[in-house]
Short mmCIF file of C-alpha atoms and ligand atoms in Angstrom, two decimals:
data_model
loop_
_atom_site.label_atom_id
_atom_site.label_comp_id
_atom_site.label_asym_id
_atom_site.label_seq_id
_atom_site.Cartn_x
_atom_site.Cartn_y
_atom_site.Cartn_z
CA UNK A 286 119.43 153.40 121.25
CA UNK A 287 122.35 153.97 118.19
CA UNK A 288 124.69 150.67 117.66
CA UNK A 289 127.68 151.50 115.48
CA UNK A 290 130.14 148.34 114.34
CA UNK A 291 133.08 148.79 112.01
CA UNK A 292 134.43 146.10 109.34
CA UNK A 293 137.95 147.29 109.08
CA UNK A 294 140.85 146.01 111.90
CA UNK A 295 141.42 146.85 114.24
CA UNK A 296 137.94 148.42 115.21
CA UNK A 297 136.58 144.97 113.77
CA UNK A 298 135.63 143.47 117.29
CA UNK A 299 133.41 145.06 118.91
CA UNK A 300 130.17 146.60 119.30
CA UNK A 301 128.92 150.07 120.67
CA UNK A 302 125.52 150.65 121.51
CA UNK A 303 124.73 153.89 123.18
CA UNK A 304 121.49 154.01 125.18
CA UNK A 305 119.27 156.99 126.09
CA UNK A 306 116.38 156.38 128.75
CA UNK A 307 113.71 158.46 129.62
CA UNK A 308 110.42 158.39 131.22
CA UNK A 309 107.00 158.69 130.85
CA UNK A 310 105.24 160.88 133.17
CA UNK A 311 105.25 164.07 134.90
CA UNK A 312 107.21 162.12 138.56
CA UNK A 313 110.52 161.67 139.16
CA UNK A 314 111.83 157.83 139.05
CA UNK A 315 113.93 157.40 142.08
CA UNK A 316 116.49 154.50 143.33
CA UNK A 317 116.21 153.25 139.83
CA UNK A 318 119.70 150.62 138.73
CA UNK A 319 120.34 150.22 134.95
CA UNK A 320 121.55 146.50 134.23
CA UNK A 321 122.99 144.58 131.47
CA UNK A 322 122.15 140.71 131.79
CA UNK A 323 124.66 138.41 129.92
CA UNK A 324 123.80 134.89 128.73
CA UNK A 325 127.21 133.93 127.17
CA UNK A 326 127.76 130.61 126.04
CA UNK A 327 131.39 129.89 124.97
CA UNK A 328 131.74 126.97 121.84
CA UNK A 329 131.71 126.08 118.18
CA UNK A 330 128.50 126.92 116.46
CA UNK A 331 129.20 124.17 113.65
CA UNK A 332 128.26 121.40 116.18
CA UNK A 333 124.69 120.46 115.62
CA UNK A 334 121.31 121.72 117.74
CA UNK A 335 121.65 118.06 120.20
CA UNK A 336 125.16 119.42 120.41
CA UNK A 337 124.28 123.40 121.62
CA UNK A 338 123.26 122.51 125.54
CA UNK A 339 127.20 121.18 125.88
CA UNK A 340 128.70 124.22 124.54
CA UNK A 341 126.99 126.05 127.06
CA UNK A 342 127.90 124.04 130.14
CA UNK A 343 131.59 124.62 130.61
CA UNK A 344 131.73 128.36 130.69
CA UNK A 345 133.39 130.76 133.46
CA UNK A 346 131.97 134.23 134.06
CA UNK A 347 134.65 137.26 135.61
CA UNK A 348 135.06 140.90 136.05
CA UNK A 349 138.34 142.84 135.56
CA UNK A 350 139.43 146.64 136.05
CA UNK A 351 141.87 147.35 133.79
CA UNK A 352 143.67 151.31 133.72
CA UNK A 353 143.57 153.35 130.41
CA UNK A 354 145.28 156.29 128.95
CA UNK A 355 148.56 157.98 128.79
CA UNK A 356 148.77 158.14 132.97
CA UNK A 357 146.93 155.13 133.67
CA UNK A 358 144.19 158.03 135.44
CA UNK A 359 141.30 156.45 134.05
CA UNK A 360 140.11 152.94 134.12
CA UNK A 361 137.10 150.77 132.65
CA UNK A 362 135.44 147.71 134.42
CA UNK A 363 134.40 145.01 132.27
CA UNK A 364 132.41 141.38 132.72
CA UNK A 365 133.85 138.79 130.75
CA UNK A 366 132.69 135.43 129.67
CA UNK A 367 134.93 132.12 128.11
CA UNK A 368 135.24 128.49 127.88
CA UNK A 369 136.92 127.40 131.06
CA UNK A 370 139.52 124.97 129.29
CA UNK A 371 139.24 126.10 125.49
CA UNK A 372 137.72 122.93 124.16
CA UNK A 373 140.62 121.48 122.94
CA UNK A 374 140.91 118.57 120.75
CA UNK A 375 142.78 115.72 122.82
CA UNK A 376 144.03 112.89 121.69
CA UNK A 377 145.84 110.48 124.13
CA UNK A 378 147.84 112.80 126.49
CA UNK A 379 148.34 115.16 123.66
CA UNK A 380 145.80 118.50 123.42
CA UNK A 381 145.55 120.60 120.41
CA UNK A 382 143.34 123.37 119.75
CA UNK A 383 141.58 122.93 116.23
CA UNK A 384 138.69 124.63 114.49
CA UNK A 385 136.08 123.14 116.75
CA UNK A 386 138.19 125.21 120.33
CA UNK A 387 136.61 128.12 121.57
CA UNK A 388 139.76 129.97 122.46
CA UNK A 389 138.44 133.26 122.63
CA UNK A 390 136.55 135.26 125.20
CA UNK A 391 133.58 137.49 125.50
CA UNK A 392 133.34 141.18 127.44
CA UNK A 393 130.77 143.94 128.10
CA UNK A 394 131.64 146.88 129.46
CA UNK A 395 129.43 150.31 130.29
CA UNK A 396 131.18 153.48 129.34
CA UNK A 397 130.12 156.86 130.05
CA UNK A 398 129.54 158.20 133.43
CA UNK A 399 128.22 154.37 135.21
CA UNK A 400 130.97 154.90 137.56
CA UNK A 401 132.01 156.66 139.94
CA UNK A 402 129.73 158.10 141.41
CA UNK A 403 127.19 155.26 141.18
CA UNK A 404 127.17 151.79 142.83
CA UNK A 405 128.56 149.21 140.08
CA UNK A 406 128.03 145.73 140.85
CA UNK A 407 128.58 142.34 138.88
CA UNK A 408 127.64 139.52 139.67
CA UNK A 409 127.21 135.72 137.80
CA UNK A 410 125.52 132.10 138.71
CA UNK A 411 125.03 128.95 137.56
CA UNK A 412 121.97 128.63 135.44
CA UNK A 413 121.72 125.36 134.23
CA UNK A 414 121.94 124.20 138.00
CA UNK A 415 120.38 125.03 141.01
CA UNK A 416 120.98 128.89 139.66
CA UNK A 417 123.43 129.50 142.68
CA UNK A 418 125.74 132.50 142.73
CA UNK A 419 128.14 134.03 145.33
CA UNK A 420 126.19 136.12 147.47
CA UNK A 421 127.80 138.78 150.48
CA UNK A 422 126.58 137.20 154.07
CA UNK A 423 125.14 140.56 154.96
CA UNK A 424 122.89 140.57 151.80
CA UNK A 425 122.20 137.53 152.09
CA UNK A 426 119.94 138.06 155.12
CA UNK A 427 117.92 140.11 153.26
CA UNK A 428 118.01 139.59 149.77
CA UNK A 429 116.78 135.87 149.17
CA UNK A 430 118.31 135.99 145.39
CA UNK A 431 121.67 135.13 144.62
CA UNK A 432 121.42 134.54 140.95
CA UNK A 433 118.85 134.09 138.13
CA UNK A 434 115.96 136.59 139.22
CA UNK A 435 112.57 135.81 137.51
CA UNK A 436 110.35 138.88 139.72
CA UNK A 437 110.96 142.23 139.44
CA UNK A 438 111.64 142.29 143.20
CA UNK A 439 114.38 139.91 142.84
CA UNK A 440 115.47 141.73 140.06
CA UNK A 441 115.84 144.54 141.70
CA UNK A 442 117.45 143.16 144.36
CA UNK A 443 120.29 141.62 142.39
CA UNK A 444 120.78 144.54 140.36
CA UNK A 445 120.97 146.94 143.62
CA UNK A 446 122.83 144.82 145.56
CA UNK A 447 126.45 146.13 144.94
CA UNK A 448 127.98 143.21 145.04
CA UNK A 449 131.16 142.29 142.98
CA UNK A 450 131.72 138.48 142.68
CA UNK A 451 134.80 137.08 143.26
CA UNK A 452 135.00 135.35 139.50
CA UNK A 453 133.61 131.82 139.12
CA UNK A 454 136.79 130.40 138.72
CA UNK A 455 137.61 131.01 142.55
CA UNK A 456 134.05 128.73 143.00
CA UNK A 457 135.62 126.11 145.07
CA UNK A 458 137.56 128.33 147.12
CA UNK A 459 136.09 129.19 150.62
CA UNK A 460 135.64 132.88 150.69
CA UNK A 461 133.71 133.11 153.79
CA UNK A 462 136.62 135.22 155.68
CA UNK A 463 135.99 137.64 153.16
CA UNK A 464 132.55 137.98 153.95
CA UNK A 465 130.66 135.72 151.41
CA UNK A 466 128.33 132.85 152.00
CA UNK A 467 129.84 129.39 151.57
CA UNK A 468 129.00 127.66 148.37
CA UNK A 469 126.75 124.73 148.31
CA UNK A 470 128.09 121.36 147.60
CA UNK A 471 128.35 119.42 145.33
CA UNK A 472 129.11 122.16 142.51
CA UNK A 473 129.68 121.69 138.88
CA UNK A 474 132.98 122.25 137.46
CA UNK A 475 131.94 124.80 135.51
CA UNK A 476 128.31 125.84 134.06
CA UNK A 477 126.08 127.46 132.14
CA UNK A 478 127.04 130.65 133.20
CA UNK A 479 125.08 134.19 133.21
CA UNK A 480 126.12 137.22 134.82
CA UNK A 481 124.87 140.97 135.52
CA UNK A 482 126.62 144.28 135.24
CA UNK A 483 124.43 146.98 136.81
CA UNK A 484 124.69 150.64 138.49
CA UNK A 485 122.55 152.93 140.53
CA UNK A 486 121.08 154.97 142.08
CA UNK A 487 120.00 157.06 139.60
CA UNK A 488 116.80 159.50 139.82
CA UNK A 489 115.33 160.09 136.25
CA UNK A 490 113.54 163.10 136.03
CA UNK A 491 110.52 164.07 133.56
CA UNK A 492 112.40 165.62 130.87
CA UNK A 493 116.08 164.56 131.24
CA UNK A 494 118.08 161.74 130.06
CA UNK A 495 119.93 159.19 131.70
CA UNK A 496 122.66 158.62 128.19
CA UNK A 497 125.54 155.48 128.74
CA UNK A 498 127.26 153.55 126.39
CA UNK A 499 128.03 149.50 126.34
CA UNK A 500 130.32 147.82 124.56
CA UNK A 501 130.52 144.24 123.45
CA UNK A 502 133.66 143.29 122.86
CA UNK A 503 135.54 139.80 121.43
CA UNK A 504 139.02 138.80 122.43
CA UNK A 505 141.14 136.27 120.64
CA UNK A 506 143.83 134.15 122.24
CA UNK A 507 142.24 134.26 125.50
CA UNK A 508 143.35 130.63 126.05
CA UNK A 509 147.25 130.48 125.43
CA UNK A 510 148.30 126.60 125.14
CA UNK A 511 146.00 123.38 124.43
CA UNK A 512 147.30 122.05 127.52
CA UNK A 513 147.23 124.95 129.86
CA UNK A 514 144.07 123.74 131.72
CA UNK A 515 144.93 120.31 131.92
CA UNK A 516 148.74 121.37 133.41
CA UNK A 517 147.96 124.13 135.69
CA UNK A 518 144.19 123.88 136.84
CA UNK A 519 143.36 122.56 140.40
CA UNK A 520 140.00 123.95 141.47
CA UNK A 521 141.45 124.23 145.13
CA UNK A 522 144.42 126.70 143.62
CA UNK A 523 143.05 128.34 140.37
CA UNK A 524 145.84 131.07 140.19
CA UNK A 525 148.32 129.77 137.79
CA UNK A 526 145.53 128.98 135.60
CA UNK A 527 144.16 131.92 135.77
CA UNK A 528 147.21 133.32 135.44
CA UNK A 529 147.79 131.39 132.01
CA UNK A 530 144.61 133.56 130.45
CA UNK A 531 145.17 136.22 127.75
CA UNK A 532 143.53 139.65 128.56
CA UNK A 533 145.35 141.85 126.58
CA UNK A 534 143.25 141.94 123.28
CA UNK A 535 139.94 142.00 125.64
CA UNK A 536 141.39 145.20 126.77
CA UNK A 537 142.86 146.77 124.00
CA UNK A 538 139.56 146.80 121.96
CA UNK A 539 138.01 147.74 124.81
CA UNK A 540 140.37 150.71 125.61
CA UNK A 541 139.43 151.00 121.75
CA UNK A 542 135.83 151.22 122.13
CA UNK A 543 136.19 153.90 124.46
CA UNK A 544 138.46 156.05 123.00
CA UNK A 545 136.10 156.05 119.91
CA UNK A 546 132.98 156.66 122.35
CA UNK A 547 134.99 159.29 124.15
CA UNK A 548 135.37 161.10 120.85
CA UNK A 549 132.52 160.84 119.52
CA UNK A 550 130.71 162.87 122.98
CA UNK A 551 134.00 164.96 123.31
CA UNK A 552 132.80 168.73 124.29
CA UNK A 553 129.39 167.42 125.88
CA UNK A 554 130.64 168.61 129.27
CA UNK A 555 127.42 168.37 130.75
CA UNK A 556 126.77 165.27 129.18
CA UNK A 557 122.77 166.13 128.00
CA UNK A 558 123.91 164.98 124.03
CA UNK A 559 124.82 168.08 122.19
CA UNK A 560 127.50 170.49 122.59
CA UNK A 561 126.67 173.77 123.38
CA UNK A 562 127.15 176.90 125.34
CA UNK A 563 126.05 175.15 128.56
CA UNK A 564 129.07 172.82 128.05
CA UNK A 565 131.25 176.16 127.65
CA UNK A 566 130.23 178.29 130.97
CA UNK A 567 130.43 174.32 132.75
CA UNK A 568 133.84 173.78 131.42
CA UNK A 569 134.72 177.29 132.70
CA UNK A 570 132.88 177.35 135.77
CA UNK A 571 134.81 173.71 136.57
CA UNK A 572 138.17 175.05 135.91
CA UNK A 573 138.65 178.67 137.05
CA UNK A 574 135.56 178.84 140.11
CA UNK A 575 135.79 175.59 141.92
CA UNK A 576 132.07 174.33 140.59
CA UNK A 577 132.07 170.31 141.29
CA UNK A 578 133.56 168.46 138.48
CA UNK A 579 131.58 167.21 135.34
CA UNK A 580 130.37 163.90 135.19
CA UNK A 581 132.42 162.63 132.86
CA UNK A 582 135.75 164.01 132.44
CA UNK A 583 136.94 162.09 129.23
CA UNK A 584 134.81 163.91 127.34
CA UNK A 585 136.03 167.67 128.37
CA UNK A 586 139.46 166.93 126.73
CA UNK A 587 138.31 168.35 123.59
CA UNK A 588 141.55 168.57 121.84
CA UNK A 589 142.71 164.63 123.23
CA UNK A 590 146.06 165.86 124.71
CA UNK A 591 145.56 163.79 127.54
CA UNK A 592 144.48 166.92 130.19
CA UNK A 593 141.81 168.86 130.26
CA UNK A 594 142.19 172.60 130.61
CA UNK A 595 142.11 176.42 128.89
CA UNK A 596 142.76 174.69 125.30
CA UNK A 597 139.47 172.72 125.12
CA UNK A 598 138.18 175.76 126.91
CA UNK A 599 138.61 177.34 123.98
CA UNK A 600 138.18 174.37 121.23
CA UNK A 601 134.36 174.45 122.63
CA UNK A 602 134.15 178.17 122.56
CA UNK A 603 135.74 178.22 118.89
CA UNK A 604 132.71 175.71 118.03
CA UNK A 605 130.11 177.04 119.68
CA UNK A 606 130.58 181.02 119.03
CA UNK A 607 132.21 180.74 115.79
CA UNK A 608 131.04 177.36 114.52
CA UNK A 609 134.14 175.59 113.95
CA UNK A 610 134.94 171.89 114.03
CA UNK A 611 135.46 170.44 117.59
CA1 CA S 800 131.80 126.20 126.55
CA1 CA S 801 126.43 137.94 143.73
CA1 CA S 802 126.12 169.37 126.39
CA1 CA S 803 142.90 168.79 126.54
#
């Protein structure tokens, strides 16, 4: 596992942390799912410990796509967690936010090849409650979890069970013509949320690498007004709320995160962590003699002109044969 972190803006606000599993053993590791778990708990830290449990009690978990790059050709899934109203200071019919608001939001998002070709699925519940989640109706007949998982069959279960939950502020909406099981009743308004961003299947074989990237990313301004929640939130009809929330800087340091991680593997065409002349005849073999395409393409634009093609080609060649910079 490497973490790198900057200090300087705008690379200030988030976290990468690039993981490489392997296994012990001489057999293969088959239908395994990779997962990150997310406890995110939305307030101000400078309340005191009997204050802590409330912070955590109001919080919404989501997921959003967003497109990235030049031709929008590319895109990057993310689980996010925030405050549901912002905590703002109110005072009579007047809201403010202050010092003590939790404006801001929280994201993770798995870069690298998680994708595409694998099964992603997210999904959140209500832990400080009866640790309920949205579950699909056809799952539910066989997978007796729907959130908080404390065996490792019920782990596995969530993790594998490619589900993507509509986000917890749609709870009170009936989404049973969509195929999901009713919610119970009575539900909170909001809770102590905790989510799950997973993919699979993967087989890990003795010797290789499965290598994927996470970022953890902040986002300011994710609430817009003091009195947005109070003026536009009716559980039964979330949209304009929802509506009212602030995504941009989410994704921008996100799309920032990635570009940087994107670099940083840029030429590893077959994506087994170091550039070399199997990337080269890959590359080739991709391009000119209709071999299937590499795992992750962001990484075979070598010279970032937004295609990939003869020039990066060559920009790996130029490295690899005559030891010049990528
Ligand atoms: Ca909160
Ligand atoms: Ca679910
Ligand atoms: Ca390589
Ligand atoms: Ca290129």
């Amino acid at each position: 596992m490497r973490q790198i972190a900057w200090g300087g803006v705008p690379i200030d606000e988030f976290v990468l942390i690039e993981y490489v599993i392997s296994i012990v053993g001489h057999v293969p590791v088959r239908n395994a799912y990779i997962g990150i778990y997310v406890d995110g708990d939305a307030g101000y830290l400078g309340l005191g410990p009997e204050d802590w449990a409330e912070i955590c009690v109001d919080d919404w978990s989501g997921s959003r796509y967003f497109a990235v790059g030049e031709d929008g050709s590319d895109s990057v899934f993310y689980a996010w967690v925030a405050d549901d109203d912002g905590d703002p200071a109110v005072a009579g019919e007047s809201y403010a936010f202050d010092n003590h608001s939790a404006t801001g939001a929280m994201a993770v998002a798995l870069l690298g090849p998680v994708g595409g070709t694998s099964q992603l699925s997210f999904n959140w519940w209500n832990a400080s409650g009866d640790g309920w989640g949205p579950c699909r109706i056809s799952n539910c007949a066989r997978i007796h979890v729907t959130g908080y998982a404390y065996s490792d069959a019920d782990k596995y279960a969530i993790m594998s069970n490619g589900e993507l939950d509509y986000d917890q502020i749609e709870m009170w909406l009936d989404h049973t013509s969509e195929g999901w099981q009713p919610p119970p009743s009575p539900l909170s308004r909001s809770t102590d949320t905790q989510c799950l961003i997973s993919f699979g299947p993967l087989t890990i074989y003795p010797g290789k690498q499965i290598r994927f990237g996470m970022v953890l990313a902040a986002g300011y301004g994710f609430h817009r007004k003091a009195d947005d929640f109070a003026e536009l939130y009716d559980r039964e009809l979330p949209f304009a709320y929802r509506d009212s929330l602030d995504f941009s800087v989410l994704d921008s340091n996100i799309a920032r995160a990635k570009g940087i991680f994107d670099y940083l593997h840029r030429g590893d065409v077959n994506w087994n962590g170091k550039v070399d002349i199997g990337d080269l005849v890959d590359l080739v073999r991709y391009l000119y003699f209709g071999a299937e395409g590499p795992s992750y393409l962001p990484v075979c634009d070598v010279n970032q002109d937004g295609s990939v093609g003869l020039a990066d080609a060559v920009a790996i060649a130029m490295h690899v044969l005559a030891g010049q910079p990528l």
